[in-house]
Coordinates of C-alpha atoms (C1' of nucleotides) in Angstrom, one line a residue:
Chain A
X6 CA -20.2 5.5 -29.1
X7 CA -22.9 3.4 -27.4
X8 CA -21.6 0.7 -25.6
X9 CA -24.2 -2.6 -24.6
X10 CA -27.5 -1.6 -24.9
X11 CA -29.4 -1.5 -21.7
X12 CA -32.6 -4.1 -23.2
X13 CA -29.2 -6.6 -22.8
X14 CA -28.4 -6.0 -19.3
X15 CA -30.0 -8.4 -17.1
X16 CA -32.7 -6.9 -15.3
X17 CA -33.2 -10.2 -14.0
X18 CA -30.4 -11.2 -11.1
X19 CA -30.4 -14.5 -12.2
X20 CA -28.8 -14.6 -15.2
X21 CA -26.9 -11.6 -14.4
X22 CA -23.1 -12.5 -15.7
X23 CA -21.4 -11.8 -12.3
X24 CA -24.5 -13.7 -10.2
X25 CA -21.8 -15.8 -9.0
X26 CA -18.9 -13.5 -8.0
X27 CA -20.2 -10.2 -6.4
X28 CA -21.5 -9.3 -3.0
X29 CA -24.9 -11.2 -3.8
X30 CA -22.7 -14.2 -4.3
X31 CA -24.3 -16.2 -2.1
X32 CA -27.9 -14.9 -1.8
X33 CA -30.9 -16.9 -1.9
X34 CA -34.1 -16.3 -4.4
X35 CA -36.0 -14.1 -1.7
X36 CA -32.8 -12.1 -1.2
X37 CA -32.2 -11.2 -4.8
X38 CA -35.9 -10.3 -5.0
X39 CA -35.4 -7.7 -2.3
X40 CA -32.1 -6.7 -4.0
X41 CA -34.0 -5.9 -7.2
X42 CA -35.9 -3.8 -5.7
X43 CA -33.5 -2.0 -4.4
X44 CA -31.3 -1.7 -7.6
X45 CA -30.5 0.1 -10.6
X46 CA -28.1 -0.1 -13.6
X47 CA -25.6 3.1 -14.9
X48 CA -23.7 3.2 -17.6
X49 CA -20.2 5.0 -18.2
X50 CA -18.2 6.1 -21.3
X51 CA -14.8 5.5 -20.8
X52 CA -12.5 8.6 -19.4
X53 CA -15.7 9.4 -17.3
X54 CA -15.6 9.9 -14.0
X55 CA -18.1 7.5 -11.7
X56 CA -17.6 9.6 -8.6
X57 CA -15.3 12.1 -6.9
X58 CA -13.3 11.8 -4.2
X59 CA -15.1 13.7 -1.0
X60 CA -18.4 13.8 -2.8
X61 CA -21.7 12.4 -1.3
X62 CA -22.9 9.0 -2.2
X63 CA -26.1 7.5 -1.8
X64 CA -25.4 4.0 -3.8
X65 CA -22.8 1.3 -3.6
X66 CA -22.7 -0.5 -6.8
X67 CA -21.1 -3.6 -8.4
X68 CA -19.2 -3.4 -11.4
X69 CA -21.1 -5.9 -14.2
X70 CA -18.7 -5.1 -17.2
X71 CA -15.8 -2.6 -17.7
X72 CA -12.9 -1.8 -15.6
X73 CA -13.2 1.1 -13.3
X74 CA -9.8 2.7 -11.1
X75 CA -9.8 4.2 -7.5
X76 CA -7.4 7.2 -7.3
X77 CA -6.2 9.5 -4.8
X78 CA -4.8 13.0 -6.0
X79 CA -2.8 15.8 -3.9
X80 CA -2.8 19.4 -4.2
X81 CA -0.1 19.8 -6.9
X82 CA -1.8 17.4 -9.1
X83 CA 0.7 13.8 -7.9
X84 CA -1.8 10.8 -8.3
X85 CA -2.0 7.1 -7.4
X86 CA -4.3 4.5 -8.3
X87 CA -5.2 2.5 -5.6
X88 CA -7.4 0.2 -7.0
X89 CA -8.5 -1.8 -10.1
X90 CA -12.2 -2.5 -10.2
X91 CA -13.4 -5.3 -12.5
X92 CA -16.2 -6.5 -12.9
X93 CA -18.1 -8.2 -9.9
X94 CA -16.2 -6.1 -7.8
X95 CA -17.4 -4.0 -4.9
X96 CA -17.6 0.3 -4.6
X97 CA -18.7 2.0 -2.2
X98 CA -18.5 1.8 1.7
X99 CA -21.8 0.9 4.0
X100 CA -21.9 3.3 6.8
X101 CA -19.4 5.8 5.1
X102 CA -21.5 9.3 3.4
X103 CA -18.7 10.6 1.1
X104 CA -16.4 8.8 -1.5
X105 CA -12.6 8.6 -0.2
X106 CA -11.6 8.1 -4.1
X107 CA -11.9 9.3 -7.7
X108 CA -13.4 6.5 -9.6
X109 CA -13.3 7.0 -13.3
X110 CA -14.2 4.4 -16.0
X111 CA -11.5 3.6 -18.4
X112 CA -14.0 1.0 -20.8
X113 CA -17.6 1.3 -21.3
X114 CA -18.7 0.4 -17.3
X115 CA -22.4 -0.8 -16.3
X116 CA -22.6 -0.6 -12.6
X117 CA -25.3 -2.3 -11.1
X118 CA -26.2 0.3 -8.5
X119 CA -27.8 -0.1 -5.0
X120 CA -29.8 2.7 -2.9
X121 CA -27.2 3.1 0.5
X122 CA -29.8 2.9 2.7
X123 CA -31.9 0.0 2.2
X124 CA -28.4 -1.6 1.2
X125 CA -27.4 -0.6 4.6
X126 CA -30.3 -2.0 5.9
X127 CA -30.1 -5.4 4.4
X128 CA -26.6 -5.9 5.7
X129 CA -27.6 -5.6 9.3
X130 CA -30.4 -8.6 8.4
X131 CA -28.4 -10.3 6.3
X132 CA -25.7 -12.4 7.0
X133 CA -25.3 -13.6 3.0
X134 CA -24.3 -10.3 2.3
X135 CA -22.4 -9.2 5.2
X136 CA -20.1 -12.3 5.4
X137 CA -19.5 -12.1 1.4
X138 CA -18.4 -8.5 1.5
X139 CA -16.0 -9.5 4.3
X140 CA -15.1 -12.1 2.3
X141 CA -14.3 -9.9 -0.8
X142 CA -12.6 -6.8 1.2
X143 CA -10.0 -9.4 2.8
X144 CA -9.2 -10.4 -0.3
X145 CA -8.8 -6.5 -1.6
X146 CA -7.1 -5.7 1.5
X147 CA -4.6 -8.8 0.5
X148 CA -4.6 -7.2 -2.9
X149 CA -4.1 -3.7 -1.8
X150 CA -1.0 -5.3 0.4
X151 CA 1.0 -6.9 -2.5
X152 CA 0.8 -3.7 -4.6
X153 CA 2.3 -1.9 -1.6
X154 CA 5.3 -4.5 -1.8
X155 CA 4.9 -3.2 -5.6
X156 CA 4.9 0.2 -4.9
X157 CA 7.6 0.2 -2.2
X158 CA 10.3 -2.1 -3.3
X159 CA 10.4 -3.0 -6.8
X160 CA 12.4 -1.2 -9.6
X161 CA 10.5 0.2 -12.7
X162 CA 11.1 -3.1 -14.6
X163 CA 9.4 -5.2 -11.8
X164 CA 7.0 -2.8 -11.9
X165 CA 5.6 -2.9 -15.5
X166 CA 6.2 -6.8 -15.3
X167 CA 4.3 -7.1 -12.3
X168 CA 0.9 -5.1 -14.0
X169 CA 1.3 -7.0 -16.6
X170 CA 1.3 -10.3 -15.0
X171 CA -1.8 -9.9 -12.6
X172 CA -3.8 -8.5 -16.1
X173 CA -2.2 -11.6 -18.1
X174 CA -3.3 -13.7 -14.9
X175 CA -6.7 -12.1 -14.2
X176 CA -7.8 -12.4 -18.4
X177 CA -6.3 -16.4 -18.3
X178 CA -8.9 -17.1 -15.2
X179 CA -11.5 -15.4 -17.9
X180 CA -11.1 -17.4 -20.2
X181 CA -10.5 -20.4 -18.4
X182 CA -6.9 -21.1 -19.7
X183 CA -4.0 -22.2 -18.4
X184 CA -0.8 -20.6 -18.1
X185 CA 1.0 -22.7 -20.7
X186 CA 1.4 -21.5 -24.2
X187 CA 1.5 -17.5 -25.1
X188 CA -1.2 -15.4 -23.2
X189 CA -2.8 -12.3 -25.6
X190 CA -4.6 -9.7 -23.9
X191 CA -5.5 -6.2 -24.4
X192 CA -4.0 -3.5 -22.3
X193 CA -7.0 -1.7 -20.5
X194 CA -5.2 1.5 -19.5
X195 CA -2.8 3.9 -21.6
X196 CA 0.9 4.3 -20.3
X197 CA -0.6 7.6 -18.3
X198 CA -2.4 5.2 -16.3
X199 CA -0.3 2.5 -15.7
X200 CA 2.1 5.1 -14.4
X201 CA -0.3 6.0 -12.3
X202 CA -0.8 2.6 -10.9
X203 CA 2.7 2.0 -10.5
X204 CA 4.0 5.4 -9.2
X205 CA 6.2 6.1 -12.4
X206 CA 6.2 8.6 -14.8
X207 CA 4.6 7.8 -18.2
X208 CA 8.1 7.9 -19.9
X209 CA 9.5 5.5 -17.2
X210 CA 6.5 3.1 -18.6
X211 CA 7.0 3.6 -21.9
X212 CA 11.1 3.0 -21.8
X213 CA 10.3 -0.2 -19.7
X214 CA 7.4 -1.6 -21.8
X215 CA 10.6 -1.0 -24.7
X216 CA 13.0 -3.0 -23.0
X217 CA 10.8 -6.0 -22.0
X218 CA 9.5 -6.3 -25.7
X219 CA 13.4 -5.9 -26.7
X220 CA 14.3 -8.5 -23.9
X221 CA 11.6 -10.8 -26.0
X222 CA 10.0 -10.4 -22.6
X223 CA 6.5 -9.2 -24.3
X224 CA 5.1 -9.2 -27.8
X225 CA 3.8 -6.0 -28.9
X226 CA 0.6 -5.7 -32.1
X227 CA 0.0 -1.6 -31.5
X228 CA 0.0 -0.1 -28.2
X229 CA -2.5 -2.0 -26.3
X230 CA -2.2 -5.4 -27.7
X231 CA 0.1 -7.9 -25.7
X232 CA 1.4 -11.5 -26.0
X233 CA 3.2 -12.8 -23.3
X234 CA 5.1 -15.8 -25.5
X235 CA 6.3 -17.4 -21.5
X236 CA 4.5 -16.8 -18.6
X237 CA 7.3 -17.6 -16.5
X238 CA 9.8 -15.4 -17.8
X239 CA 7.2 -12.6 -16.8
X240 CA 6.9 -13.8 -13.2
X241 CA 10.6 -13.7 -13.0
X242 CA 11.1 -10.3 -14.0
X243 CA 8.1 -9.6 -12.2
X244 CA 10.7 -10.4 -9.1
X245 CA 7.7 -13.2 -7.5
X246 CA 8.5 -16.6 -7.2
X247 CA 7.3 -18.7 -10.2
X248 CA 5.6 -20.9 -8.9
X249 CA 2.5 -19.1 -7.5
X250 CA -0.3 -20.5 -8.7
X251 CA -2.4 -18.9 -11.8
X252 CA -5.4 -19.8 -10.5
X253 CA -5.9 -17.4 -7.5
Chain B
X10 CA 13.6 -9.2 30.6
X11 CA 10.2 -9.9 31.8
X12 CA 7.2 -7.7 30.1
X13 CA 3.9 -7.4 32.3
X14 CA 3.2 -10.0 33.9
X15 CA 0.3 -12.5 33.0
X16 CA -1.3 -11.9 36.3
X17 CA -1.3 -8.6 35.5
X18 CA -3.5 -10.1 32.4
X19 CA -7.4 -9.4 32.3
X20 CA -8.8 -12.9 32.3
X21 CA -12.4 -11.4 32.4
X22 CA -13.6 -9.0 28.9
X23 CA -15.5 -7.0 30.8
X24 CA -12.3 -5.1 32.0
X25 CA -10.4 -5.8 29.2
X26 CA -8.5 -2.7 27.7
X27 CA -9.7 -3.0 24.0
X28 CA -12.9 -3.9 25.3
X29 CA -14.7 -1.1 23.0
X30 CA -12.4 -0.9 20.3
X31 CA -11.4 -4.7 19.2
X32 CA -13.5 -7.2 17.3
X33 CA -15.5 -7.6 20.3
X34 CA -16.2 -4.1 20.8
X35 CA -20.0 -5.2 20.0
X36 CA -20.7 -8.3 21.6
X37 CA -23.0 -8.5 24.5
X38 CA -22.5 -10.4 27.8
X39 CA -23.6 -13.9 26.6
X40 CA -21.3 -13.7 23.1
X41 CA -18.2 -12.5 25.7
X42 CA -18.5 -15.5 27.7
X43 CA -18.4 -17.8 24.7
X44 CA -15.4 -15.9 23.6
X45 CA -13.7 -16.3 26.8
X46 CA -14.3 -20.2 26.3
X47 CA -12.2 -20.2 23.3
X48 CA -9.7 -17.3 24.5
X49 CA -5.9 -17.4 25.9
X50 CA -3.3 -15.0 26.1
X51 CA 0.7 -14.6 24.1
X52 CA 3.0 -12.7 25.0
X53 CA 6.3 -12.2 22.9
X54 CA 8.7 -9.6 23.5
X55 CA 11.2 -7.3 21.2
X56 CA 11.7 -8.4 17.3
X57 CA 10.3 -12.0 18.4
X58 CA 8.5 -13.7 15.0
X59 CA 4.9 -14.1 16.1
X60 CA 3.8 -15.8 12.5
X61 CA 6.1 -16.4 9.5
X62 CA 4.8 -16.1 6.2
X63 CA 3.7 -19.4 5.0
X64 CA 3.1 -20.9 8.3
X65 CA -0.2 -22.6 8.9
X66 CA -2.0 -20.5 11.8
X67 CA -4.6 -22.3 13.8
X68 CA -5.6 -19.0 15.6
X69 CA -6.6 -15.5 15.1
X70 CA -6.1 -12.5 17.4
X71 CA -6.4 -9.3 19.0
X72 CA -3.6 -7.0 19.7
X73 CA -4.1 -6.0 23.8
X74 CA -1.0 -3.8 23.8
X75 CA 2.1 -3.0 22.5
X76 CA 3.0 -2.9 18.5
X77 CA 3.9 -5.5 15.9
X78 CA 4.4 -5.3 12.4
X79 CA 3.1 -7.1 9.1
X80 CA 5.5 -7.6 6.0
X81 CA 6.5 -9.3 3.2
X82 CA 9.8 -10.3 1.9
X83 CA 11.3 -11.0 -1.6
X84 CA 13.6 -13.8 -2.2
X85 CA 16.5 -11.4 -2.1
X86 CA 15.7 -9.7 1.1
X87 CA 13.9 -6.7 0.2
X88 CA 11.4 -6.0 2.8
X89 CA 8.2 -4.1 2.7
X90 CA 6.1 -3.5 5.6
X91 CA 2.4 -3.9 5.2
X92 CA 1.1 -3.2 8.4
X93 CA 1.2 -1.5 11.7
X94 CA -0.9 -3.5 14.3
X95 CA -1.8 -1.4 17.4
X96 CA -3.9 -2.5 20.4
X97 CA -7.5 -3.7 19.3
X98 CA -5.7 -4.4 15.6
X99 CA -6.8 -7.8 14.2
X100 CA -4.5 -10.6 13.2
X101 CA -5.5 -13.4 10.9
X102 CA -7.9 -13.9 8.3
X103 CA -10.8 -16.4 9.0
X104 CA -11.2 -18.7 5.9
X105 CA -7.3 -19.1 5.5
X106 CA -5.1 -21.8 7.2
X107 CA -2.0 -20.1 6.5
X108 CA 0.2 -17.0 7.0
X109 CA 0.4 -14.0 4.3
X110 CA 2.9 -12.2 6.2
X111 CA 5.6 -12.2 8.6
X112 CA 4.1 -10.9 12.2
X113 CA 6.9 -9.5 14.1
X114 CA 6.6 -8.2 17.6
X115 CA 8.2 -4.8 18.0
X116 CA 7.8 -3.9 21.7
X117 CA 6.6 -5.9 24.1
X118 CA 3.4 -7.7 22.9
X119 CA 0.4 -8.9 24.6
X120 CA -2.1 -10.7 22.4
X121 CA -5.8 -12.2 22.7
X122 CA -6.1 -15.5 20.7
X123 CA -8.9 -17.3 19.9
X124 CA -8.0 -20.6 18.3
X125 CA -9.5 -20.8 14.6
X126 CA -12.2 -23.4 14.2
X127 CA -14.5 -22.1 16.9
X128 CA -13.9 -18.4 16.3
X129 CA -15.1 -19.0 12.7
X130 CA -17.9 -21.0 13.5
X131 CA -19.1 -18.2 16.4
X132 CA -18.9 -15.5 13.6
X133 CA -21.3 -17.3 11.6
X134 CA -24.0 -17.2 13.9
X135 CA -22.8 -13.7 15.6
X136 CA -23.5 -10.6 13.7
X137 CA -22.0 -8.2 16.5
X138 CA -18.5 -9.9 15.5
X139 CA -19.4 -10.3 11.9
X140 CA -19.8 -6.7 11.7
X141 CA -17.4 -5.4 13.7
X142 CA -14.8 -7.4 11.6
X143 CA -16.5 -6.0 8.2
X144 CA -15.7 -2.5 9.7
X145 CA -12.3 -2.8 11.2
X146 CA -11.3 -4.7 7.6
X147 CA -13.1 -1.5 5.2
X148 CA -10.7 0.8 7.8
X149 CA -7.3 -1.4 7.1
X150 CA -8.3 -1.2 3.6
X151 CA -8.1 2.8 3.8
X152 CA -4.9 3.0 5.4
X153 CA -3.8 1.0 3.2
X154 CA -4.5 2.7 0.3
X155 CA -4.2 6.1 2.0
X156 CA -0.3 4.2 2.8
X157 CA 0.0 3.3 -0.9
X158 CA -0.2 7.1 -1.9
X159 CA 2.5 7.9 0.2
X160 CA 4.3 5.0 -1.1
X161 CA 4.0 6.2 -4.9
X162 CA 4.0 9.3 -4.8
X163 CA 5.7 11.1 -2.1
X164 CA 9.0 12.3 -1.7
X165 CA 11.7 10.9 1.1
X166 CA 10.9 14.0 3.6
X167 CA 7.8 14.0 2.6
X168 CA 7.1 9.9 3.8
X169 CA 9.1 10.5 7.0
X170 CA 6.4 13.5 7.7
X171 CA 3.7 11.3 7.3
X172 CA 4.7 8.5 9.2
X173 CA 5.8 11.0 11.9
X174 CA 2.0 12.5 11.8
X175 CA 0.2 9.0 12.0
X176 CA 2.1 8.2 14.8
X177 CA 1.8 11.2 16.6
X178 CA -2.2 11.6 15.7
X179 CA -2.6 8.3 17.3
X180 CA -0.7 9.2 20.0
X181 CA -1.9 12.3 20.8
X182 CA -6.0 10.2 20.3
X183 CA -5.0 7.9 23.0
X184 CA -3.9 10.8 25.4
X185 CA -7.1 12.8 24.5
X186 CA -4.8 15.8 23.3
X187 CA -5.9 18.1 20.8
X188 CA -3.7 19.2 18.4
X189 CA -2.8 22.5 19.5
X190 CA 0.1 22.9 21.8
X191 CA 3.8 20.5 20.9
X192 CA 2.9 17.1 20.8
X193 CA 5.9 14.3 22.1
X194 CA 5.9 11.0 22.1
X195 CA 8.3 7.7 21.4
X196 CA 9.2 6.2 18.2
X197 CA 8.3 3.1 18.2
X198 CA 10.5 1.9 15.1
X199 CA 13.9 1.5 14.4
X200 CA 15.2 3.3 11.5
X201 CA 15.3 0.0 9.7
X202 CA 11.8 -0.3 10.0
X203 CA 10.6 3.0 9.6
X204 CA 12.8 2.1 6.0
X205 CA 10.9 -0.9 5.5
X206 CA 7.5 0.9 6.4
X207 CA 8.2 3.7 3.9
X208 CA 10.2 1.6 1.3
X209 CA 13.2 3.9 1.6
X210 CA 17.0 2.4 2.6
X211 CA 17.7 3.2 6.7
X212 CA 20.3 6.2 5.3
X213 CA 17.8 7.8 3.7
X214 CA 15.7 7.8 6.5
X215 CA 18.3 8.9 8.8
X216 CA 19.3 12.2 6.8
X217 CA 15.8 12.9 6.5
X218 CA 15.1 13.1 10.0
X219 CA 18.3 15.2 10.7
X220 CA 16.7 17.8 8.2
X221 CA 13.6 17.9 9.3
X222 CA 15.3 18.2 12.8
X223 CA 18.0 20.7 11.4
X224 CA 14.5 22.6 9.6
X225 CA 12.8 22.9 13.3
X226 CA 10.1 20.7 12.4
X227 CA 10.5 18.2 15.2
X228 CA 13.1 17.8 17.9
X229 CA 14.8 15.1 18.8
X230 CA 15.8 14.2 22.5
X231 CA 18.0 11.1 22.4
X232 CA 16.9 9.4 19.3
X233 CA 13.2 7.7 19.8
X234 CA 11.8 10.4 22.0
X235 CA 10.3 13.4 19.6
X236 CA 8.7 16.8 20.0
X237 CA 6.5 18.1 17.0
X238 CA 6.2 21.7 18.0
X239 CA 3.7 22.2 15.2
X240 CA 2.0 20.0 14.2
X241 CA 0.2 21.8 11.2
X242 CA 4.1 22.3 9.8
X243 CA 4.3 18.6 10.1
X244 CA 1.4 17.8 8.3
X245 CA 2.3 20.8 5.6
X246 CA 5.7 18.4 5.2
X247 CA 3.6 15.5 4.5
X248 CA 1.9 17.1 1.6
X249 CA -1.3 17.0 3.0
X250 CA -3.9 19.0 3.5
X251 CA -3.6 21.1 7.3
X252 CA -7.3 20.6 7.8
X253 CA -7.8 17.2 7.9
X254 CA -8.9 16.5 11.5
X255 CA -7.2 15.2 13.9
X256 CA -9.5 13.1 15.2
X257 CA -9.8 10.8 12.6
Chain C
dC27 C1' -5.9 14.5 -45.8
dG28 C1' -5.4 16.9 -41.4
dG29 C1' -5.7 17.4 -36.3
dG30 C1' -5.1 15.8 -31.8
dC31 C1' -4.1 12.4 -28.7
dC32 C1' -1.0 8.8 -27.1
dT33 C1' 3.4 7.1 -27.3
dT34 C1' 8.3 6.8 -28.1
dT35 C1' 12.9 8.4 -27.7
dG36 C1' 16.7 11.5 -26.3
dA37 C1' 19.7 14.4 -23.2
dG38 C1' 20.5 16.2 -19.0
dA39 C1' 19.3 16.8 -13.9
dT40 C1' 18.5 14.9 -9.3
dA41 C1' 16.8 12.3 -5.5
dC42 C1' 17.8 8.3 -3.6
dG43 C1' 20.7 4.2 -3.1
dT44 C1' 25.2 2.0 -2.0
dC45 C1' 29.4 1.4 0.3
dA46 C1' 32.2 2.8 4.0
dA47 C1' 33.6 5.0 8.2
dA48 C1' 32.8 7.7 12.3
dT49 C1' 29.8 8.7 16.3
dT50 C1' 26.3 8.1 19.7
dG51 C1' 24.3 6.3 23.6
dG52 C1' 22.1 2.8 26.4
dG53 C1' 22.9 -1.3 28.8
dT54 C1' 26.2 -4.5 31.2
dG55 C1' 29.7 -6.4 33.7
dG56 C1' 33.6 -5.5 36.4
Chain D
dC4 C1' 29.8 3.8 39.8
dC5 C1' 32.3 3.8 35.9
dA6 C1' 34.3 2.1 31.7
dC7 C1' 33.4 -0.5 28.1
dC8 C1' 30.9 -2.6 24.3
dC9 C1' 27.9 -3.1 20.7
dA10 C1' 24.0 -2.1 18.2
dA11 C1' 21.8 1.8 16.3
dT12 C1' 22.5 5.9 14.1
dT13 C1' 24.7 9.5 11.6
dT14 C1' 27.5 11.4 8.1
dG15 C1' 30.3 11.4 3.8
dA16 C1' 31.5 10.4 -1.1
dC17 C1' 30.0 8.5 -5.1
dG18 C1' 26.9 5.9 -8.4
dT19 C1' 22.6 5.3 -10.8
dA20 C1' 17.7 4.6 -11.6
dT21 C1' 14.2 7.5 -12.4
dC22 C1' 12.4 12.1 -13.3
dT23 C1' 12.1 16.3 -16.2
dC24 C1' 12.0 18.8 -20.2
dA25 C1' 11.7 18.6 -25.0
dA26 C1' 10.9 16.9 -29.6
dA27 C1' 9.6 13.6 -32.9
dG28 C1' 6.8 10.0 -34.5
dG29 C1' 2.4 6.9 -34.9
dC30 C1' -2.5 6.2 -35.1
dC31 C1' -7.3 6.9 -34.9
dC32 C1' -11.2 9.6 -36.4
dG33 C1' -13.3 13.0 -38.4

DNA sequence: CGGGCCTTTGAGATACGTCAAATTGGGTGG
DNA sequence: CCACCCAATTTGACGTATCTCAAAGGCCCG
């Protein structure tokens, strides 16, 4: 089960596929060169865990390719996802020692890893960085926001509609399409987790994922295969208004 | 119904009350006079709108005292609060003309506004503010994910703990208690809101607090004042772990 | 072809929501 | 200073969405 081969990761930041999205975003030639030497790519097979919660870390890292999930667990086992971490996005937290999360892998990850303390250290002298990692955690902090609306108010139907339509939105920004005509994507997590990103039970999931392919809501091919025949429709049930934009 | 009265106002930083703990905290003498240049101070008292969603906002701001909320709202009126702004709390996003969420003062508010254009432009060239705002943002993003646990996966009594323990932790920080001994302080939400903090309906929230009461896990003189005779018991309530610190 | 997940579906239990009415208590005006 | 008023809160009875427990498929991979 080997997933990419390292000799076709990019050592070389500039053609690296998320050069343009994460934290070194806007970073010059001289600062990628001292990035490089700085960094250091992992791979993960899916259902592996990247780190656990309360454990040291000495790297913050960028996801390249995969899809990673921050969770939080309590004593008797209750868990909720609180993030979704795609690629180009950000892990880890300068000046903090210990992970506040599980992050497991659900795909085959490459993390494009960074020692903390020269990373640390290249914040404070550079403004690139710092002012692009603002930049992205406002934008998780929005993120982390909406699902709380999610979370809080929404019934189990909104719920599932909701997931779906931020992965339908996310894979049509991808691939560069608009949202007219059917979107087809994969599902990237199994009802377990979807449940646990939506604080449902995994039966709740499944019954709902039922009724919205019943409802002609949804198009299932297998478990994990989704067309979405009207965008739309899906935004509606997702309980948003539909005319928010797909190109966020 | 007159709150404190501007005069009453520090028009100089350097006595300031959030001095050390707002997005200034860092700033030396030089970068607190500019700020002062582009500086003035709101007031707006009980359940006055400060921002609606939506609405262009040509100014960002620091919470000097007193509380406000963040929130969102569907189209059919169910309401979710996102945020709990305290003294030296942020408000605003630089890079973004408008709104995400309905501000709404909940006591007495006094805030420190800096209009837009020329805040953005200062943290561009100012590290000390560019910093400071990474940090406070990386902590709003754990609460809120610490927040979206509680929202997913706890129980009603269970959510009213919690809020009860963050708001008493904070309280008991600002008086430099520890946490031994009862611990009393004011509600500073309605029922209502604690509701649309904890995505519960205001019934549900008010039979919660009568058990907990009727259990001997707080008291209750009038309805907004509370004692928490232990507060270890609380936090067992809340489901989490009795050693994390208080002085978090 | 068989074993082990993941998923679906069913039946019954329950926590929380909804609707409605009673009670409290803090502020206000007489 | 007291009675009154109104918003906030409490309490009750009932409905229901979601959870729990249980069993029966599918599907991938060896």
């Amino acid at each position: 089960m080997l997933n990419e081969p390292m000799s076709s990761l990019s050592q070389n930041c500039s053609d690296c596929p998320i050069r343009h999205r994460a934290v070194c975003a806007r970073c010059d030639g001289d600062e990628l060169s001292q990035l490089e030497e700085m960094k250091y790519y992992r791979t993960f097979e899916p259902g592996r865990t990247i780190v656990w919660s309360g454990d040291r870390m000495d790297f913050v890292a960028s996801v390249v390719s995969g899809i990673a999930t921050l969770s939080q667990t309590m004593e008797d086992g209750r868990t909720q996802m609180v993030g979704l971490m795609l690629p180009s996005d950000f892990i880890g937290r300068p000046g903090r020692t210990t992970s506040a999360y599980n992050v497991v892998a659900t795909t085959d990850v490459v993390m494009c890893c960074f020692r903390k303390k020269p990373f640390e250290a290249m914040i404070e002298r550079t403004p690139h960085i710092a002012h692009r990692l603002l930049e992205m955690t406002l934008d998780e902090l929005d993120a982390a926001r909406e699902w709380m609306l999610v979370l809080g108010r929404k019934t189990a139907r909104e719920k599932i509609a909701s997931l779906l339509s931020i992965i339908a939105r996310r894979d049509a920004s991808l691939q560069l399409r608009g949202t007219q005509g059917p979107l087809v994507f994969d599902l990237p997590l199994t009802r377990e987790a979807m449940a646990d990103y939506l604080g449902l039970t995994l039966e709740t999931v499944s019954r709902q994922m039922s009724a919205l392919k019943r409802d002609g809501v949804i198009e299932l091919q297998g478990k994990r295969h989704v067309t979405v025949p009207d965008f739309n429709r899906l935004m509606e049930e997702a309980g948003d208004d539909a005319d928010g934009g797909l190109l966020v």
